[in-house]
Coordinates of C-alpha atoms (C1' of nucleotides) in Angstrom, one line a residue:
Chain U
X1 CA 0.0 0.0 0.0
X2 CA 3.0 2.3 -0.3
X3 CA 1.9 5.3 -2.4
X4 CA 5.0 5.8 -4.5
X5 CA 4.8 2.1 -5.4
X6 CA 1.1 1.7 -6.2
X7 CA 1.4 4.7 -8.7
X8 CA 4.6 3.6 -10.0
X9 CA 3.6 -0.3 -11.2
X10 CA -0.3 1.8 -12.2
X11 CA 1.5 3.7 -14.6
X12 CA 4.5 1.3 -15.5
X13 CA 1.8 -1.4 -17.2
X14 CA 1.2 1.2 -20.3
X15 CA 4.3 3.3 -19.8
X16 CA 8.3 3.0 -19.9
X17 CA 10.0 5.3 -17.7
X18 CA 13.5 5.9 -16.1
X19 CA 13.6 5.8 -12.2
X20 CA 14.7 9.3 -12.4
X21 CA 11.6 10.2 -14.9
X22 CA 9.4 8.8 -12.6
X23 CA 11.0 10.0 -9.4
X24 CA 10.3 13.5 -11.6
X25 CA 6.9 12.7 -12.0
X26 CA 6.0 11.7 -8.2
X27 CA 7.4 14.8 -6.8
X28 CA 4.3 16.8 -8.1
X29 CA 2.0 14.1 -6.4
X30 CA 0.9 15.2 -2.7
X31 CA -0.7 12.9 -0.9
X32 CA -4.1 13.4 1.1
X33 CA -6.0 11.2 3.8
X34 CA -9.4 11.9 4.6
X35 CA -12.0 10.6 6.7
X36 CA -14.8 8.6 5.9
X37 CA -17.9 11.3 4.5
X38 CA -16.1 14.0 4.3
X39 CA -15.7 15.8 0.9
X40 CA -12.6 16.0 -1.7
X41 CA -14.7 18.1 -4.4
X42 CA -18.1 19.6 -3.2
X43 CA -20.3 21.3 -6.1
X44 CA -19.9 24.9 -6.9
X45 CA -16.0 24.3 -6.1
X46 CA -13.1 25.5 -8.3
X47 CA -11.5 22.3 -9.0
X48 CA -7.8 22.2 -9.9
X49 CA -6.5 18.3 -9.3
X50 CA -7.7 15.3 -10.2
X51 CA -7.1 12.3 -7.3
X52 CA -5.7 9.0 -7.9
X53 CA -6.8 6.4 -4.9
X54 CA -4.6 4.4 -2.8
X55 CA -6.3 3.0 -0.1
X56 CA -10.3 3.2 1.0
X57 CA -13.4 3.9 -1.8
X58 CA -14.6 7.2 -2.8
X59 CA -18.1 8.0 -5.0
X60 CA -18.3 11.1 -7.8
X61 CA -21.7 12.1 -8.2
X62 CA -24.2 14.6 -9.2
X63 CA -27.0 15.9 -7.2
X64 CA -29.8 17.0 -9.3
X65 CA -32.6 19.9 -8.2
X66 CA -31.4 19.3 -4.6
X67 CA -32.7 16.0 -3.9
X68 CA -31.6 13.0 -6.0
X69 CA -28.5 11.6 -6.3
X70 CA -26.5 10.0 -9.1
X71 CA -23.4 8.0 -8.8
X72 CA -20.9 8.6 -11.8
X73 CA -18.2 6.0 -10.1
X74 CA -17.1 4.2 -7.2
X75 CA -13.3 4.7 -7.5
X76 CA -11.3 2.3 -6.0
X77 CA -7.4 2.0 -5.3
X78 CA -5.9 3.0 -8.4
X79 CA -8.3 4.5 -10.1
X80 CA -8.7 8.3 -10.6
X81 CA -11.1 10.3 -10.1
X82 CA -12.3 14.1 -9.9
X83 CA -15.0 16.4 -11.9
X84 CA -13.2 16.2 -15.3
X85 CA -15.5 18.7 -17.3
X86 CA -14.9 21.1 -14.6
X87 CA -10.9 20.5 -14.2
X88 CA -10.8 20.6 -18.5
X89 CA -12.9 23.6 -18.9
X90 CA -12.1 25.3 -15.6
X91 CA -15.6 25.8 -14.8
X92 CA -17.4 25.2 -11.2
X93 CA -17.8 21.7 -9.9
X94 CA -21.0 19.9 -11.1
X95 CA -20.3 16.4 -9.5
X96 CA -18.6 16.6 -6.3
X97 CA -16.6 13.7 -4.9
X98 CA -16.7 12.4 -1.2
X99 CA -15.4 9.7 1.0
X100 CA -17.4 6.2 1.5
X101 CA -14.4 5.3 4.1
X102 CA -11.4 6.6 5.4
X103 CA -9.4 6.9 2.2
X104 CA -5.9 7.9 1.4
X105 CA -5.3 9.7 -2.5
X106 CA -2.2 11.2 -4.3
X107 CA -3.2 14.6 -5.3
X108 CA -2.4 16.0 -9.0
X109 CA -2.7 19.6 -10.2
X110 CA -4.5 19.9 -13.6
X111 CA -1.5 22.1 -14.5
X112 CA 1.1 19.9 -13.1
X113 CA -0.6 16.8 -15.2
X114 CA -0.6 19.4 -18.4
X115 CA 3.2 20.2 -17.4
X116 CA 4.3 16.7 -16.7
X117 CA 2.5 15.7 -19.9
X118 CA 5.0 18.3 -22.4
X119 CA 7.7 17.5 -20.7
X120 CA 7.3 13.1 -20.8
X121 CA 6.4 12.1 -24.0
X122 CA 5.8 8.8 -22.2
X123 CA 3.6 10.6 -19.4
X124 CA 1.5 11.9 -22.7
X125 CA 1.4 8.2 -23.5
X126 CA 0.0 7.0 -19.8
X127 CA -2.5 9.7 -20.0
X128 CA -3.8 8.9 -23.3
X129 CA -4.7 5.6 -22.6
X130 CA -6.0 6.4 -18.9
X131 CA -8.1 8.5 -20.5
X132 CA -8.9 5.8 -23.2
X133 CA -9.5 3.3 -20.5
X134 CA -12.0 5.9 -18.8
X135 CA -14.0 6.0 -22.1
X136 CA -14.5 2.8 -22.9
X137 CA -15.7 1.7 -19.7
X138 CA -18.2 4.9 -19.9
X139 CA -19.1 3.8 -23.6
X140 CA -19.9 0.4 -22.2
X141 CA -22.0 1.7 -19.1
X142 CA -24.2 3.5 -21.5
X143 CA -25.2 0.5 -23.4
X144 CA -25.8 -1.4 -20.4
X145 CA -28.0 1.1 -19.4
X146 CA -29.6 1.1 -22.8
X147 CA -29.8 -2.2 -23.1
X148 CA -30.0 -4.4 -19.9
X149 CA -33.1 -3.7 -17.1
X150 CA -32.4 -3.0 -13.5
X151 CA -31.3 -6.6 -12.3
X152 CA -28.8 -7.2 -15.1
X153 CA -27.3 -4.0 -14.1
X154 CA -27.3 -4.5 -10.8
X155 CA -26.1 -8.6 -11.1
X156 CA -23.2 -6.7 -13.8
X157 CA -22.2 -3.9 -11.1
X158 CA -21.3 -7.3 -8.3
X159 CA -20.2 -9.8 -10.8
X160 CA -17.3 -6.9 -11.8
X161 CA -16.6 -5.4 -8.2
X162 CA -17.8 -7.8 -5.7
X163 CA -16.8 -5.9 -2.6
X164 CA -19.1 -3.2 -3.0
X165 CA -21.5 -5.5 -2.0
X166 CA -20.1 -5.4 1.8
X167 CA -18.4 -2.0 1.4
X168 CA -21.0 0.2 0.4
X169 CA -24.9 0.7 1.6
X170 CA -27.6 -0.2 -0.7
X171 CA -28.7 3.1 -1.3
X172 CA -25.4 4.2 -3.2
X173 CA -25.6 0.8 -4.9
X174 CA -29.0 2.3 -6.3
X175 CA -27.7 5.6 -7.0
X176 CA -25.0 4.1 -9.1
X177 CA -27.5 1.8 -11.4
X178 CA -29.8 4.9 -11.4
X179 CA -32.8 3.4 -9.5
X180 CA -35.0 4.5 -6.4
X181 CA -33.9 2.4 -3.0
X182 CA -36.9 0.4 -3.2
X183 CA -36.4 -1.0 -6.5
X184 CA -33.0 -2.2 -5.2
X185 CA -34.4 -3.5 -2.3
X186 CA -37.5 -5.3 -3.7
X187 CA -34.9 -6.8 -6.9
X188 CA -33.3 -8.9 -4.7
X189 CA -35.8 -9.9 -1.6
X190 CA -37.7 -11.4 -4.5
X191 CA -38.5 -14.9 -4.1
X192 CA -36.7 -17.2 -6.5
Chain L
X1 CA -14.4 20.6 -47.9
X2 CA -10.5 19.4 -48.7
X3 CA -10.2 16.1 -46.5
X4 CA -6.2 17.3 -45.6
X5 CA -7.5 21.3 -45.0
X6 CA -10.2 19.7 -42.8
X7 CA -7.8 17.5 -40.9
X8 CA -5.7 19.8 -40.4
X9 CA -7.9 22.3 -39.0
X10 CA -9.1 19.9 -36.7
X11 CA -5.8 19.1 -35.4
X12 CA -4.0 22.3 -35.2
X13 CA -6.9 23.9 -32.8
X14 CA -5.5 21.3 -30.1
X15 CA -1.5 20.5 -31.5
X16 CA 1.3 22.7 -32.3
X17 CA 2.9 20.7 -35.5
X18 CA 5.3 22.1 -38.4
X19 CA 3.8 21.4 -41.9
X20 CA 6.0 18.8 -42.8
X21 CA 5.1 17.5 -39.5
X22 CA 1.2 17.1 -40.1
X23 CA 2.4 16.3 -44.2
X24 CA 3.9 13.5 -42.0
X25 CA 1.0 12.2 -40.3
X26 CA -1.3 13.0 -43.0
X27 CA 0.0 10.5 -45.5
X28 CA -1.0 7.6 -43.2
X29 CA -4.4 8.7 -43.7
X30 CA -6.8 7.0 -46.8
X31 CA -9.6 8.9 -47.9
X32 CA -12.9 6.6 -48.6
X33 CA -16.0 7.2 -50.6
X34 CA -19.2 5.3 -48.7
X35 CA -22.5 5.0 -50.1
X36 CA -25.7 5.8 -48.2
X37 CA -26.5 2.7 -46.1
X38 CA -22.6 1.0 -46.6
X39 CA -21.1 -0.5 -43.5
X40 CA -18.1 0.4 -42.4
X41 CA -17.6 -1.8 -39.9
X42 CA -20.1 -5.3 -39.1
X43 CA -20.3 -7.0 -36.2
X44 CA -17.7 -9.8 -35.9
X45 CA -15.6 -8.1 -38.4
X46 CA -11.5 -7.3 -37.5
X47 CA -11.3 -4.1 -36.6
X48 CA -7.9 -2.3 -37.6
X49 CA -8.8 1.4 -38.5
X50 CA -10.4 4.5 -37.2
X51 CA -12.4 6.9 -39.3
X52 CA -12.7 10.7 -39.5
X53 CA -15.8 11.9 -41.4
X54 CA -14.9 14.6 -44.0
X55 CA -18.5 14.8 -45.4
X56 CA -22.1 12.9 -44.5
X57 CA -23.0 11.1 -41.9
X58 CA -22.0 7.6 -39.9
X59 CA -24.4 5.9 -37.1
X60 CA -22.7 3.7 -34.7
X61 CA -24.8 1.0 -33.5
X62 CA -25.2 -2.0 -31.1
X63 CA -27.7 -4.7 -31.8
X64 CA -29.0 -7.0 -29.5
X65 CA -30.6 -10.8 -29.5
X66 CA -30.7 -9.6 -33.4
X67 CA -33.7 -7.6 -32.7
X68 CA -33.1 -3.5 -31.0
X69 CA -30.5 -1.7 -31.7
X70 CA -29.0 1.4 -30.2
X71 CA -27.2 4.1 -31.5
X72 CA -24.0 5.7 -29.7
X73 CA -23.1 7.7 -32.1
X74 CA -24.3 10.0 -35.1
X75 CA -20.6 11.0 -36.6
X76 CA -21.1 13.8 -38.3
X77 CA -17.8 16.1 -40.3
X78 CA -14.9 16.6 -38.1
X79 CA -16.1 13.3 -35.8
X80 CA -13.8 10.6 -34.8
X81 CA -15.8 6.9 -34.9
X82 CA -15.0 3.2 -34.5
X83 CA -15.9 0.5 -32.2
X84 CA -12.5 1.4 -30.1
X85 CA -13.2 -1.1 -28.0
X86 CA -12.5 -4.1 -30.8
X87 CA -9.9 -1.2 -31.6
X88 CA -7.8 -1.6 -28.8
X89 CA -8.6 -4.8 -27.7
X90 CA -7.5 -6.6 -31.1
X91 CA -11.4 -8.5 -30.5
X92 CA -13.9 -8.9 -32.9
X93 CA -16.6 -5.6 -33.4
X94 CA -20.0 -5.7 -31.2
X95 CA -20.3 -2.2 -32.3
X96 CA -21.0 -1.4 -35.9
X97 CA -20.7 1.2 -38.0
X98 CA -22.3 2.2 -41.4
X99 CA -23.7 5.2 -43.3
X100 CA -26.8 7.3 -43.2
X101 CA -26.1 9.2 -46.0
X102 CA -23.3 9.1 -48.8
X103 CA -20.0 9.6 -46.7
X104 CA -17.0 10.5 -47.5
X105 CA -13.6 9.4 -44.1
X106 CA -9.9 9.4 -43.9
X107 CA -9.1 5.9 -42.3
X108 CA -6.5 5.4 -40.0
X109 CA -5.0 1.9 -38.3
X110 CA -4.4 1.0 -35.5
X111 CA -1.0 0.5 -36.1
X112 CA -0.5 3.7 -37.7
X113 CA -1.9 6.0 -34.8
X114 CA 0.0 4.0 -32.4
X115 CA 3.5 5.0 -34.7
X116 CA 2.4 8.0 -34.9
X117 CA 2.2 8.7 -31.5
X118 CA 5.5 7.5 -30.3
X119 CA 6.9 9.5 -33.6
X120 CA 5.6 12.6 -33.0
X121 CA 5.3 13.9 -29.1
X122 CA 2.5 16.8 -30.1
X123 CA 0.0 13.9 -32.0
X124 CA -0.2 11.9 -28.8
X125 CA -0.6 15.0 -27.2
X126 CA -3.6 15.8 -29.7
X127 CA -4.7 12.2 -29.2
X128 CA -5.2 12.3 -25.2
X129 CA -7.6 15.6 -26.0
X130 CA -9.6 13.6 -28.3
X131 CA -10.2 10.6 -26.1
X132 CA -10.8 13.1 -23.6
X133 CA -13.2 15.3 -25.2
X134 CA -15.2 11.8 -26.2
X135 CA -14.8 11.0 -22.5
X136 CA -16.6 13.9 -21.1
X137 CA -19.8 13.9 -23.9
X138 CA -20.4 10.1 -22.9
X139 CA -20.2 10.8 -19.1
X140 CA -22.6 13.6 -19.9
X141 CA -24.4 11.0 -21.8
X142 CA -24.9 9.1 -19.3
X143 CA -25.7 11.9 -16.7
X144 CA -28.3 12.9 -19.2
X145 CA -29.8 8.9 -19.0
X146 CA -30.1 9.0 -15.4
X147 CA -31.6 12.2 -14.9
X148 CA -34.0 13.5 -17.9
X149 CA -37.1 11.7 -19.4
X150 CA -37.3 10.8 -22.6
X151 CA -38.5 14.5 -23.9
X152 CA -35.9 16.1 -22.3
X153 CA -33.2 14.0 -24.1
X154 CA -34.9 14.3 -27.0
X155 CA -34.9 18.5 -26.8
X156 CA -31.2 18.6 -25.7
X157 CA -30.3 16.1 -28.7
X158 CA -32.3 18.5 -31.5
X159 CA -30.6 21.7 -29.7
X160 CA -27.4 20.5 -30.1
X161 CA -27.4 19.3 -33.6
X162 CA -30.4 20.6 -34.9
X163 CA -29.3 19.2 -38.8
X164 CA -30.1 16.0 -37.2
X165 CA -34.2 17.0 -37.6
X166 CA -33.9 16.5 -41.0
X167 CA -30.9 14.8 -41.9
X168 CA -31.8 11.4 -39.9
X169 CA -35.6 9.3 -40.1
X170 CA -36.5 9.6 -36.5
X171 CA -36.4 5.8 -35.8
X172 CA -32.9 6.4 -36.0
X173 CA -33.5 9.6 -33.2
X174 CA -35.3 7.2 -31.0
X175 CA -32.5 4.6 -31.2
X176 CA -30.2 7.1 -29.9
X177 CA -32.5 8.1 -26.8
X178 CA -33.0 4.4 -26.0
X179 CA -36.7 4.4 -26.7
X180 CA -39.4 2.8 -29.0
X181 CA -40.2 4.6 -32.3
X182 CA -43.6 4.7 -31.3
X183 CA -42.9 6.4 -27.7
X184 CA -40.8 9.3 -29.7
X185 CA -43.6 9.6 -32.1
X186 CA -46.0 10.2 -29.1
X187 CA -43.5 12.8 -27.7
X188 CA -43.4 15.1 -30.5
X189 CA -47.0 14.5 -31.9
X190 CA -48.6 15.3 -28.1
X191 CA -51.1 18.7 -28.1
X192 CA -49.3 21.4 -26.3
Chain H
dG1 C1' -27.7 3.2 27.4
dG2 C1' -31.6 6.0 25.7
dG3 C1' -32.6 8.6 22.0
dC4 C1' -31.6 10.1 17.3
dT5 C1' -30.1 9.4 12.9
dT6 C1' -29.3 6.4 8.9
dA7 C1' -30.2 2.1 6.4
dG8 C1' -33.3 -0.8 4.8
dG9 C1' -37.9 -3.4 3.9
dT10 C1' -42.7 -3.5 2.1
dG11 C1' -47.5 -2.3 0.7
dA12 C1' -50.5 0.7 -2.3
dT13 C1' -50.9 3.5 -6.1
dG14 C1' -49.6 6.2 -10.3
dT15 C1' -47.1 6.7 -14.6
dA16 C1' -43.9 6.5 -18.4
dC17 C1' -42.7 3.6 -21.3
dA18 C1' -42.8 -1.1 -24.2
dT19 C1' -45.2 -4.0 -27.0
dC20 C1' -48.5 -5.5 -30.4
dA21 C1' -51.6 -4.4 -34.0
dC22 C1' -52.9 -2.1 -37.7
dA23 C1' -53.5 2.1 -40.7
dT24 C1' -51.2 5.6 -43.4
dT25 C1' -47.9 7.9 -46.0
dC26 C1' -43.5 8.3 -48.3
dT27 C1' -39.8 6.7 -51.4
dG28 C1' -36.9 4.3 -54.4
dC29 C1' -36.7 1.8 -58.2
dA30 C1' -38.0 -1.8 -62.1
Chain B
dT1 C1' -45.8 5.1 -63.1
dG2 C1' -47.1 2.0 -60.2
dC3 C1' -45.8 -1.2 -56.6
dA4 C1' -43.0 -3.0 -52.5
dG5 C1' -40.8 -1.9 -48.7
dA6 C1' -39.6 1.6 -45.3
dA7 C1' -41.0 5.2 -42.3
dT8 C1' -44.4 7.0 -39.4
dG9 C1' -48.8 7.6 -36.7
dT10 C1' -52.1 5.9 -33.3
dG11 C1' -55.0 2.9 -30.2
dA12 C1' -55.2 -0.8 -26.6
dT13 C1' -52.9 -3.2 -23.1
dG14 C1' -49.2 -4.7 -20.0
dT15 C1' -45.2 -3.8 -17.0
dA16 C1' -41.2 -2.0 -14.6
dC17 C1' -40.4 1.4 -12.1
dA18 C1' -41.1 5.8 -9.1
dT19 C1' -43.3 7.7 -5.3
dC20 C1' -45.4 8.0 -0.9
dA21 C1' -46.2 6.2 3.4
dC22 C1' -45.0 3.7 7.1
dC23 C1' -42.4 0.2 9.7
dT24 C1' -38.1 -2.1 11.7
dA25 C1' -33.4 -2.6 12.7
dA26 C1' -28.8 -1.0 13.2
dG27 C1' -25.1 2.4 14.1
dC28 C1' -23.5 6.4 16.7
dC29 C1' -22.9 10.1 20.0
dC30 C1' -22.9 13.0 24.2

DNA sequence: GGGCTTAGGTGATGTACATCACATTCTGCA
DNA sequence: TGCAGAATGTGATGTACATCACCTAAGCCC
């Protein structure tokens, strides 16, 4: 669970880089621990750095005419997360980004990212295909959403992470496949 | 309406590259001439190129148990399309692609973007904003498929490519939104 | 450890949509 | 130009889900 080493074998599996590139690169990482509920981005924020996860499980989500709530992503160790749109376009936060436990992230400045990213070609590279990563699963979300009901979604969502199951309340789990609590709850109390 | 101006355009307003530079990446480019209602790309098929659309207009498309299909994308001039998922992968295409209208695309492979990349530092650079900008419209997407009704996605579709009205039969329209034909119909036709 | 907050279950009811069925128009092409 | 197939409209009916209302059980906090 060492920071340093998470990021560094995350971002060797797509890119090559000396220990003294990469050494370069961590130095503009700062790492953060936070408390379980509390809140990394909060909407109506200015939002400079994206977050990459080392230890606990945070949610992004969007909060819609004050009163429902939709969950964008669970993001687990070593995956990244932050409002994007808002840290791209340097506009206010939309989807704000909390704690579900204690959590632990490396911090990284959108301009320290755009920096780091001229100055390693290979650091370009990692990004890219972050990024590409980041779409597809989002391309693929969509046509499951399109596609499957409710309980396929929901059977999809524990077949791919099965610890949310015991890591995260039901209500988030509904959130996430975009359903009211009581559809969640009555999907899988059903007899059979 | 010059495929290589149009290109070029496209990439300069996110990459810095000398001439000779984008002459360069250019000439692994092929410009295509597609028929209304040619595929591109059929489910199954190897998929080994990416398309820009010069002129007309592509729909990718998922079909499922052979019978509904949904749309992810209309790719309209200046638009990237593909299934990336094959793409990257190396697997065979779920996601098709084919024409709505006569279409004219530079292709480029796989192979090709990935040599291009490590080549030239500024086309990977132009590459992460690409993915990125596709990354951000499908979490939108998807935001958009959580949150609004059907009518609402229909409006916000039509506002922002209002060509689309007339350009595409609205079965098509209602693929995209993830609805029946007949529902859409309903939506549009209702007093008020 | 009593009370308060949060998570979760369950019934009753309403609604947006799918589906099926069929009618009507449009369009391309032999 | 006339016909076949595609696109579109519209009614009747079924269903998955939301919503509201209320209940129980499980943290959590001074």
């Amino acid at each position: 669970m060492d920071p340093r080493e998470t990021l560094k074998a995350h971002i060797l599996k797509t890119a090559i880089l000396t220990d003294a590139a990469f050494d370069y690169l961590f130095s503009h990482f700062k790492l953060k621990s936070f408390k379980k509920g509390q809140a990394i981005i909060s909407e109506g924020d200015k939002v400079d750095h994206e977050y990459f996860v080392i230890s606990g499980c945070l949610k992004a989500f969007f909060i819609n005419d004050e009163i429902k709530m939709y969950i964008l992503q669970f993001a687990m160790p070593t995956w990244w997360t932050s409002d994007y749109g808002a840290l791209y376009n340097h506009t206010r936060a939309t989807i704000s980004v909390d704690c579900i436990s204690d959590a632990e992230v490396l911090c990284l400045s959108n301009d320290d990212r755009e920096k780091i990213c001229s100055e390693i070609h290979q650091a370009e590279h990692f990004f890219r295909w972050r990024t590409n990563r980041g779409y597809l699963a989002s391309q693929k979300r969509l046509l499951s959403f399109m596609n499957n009901d409710t309980k396929a979604r929901y059977e999809e969502l524990l077949a791919m992470y099965p610890q949310l199951y015991n890591l995260v309340p039901k209500h988030l789990i509904a959130a996430y496949l975009g359903v009211s609590r009581e559809t969640l709850s009555r999907l899988y109390n059903a007899q059979k």
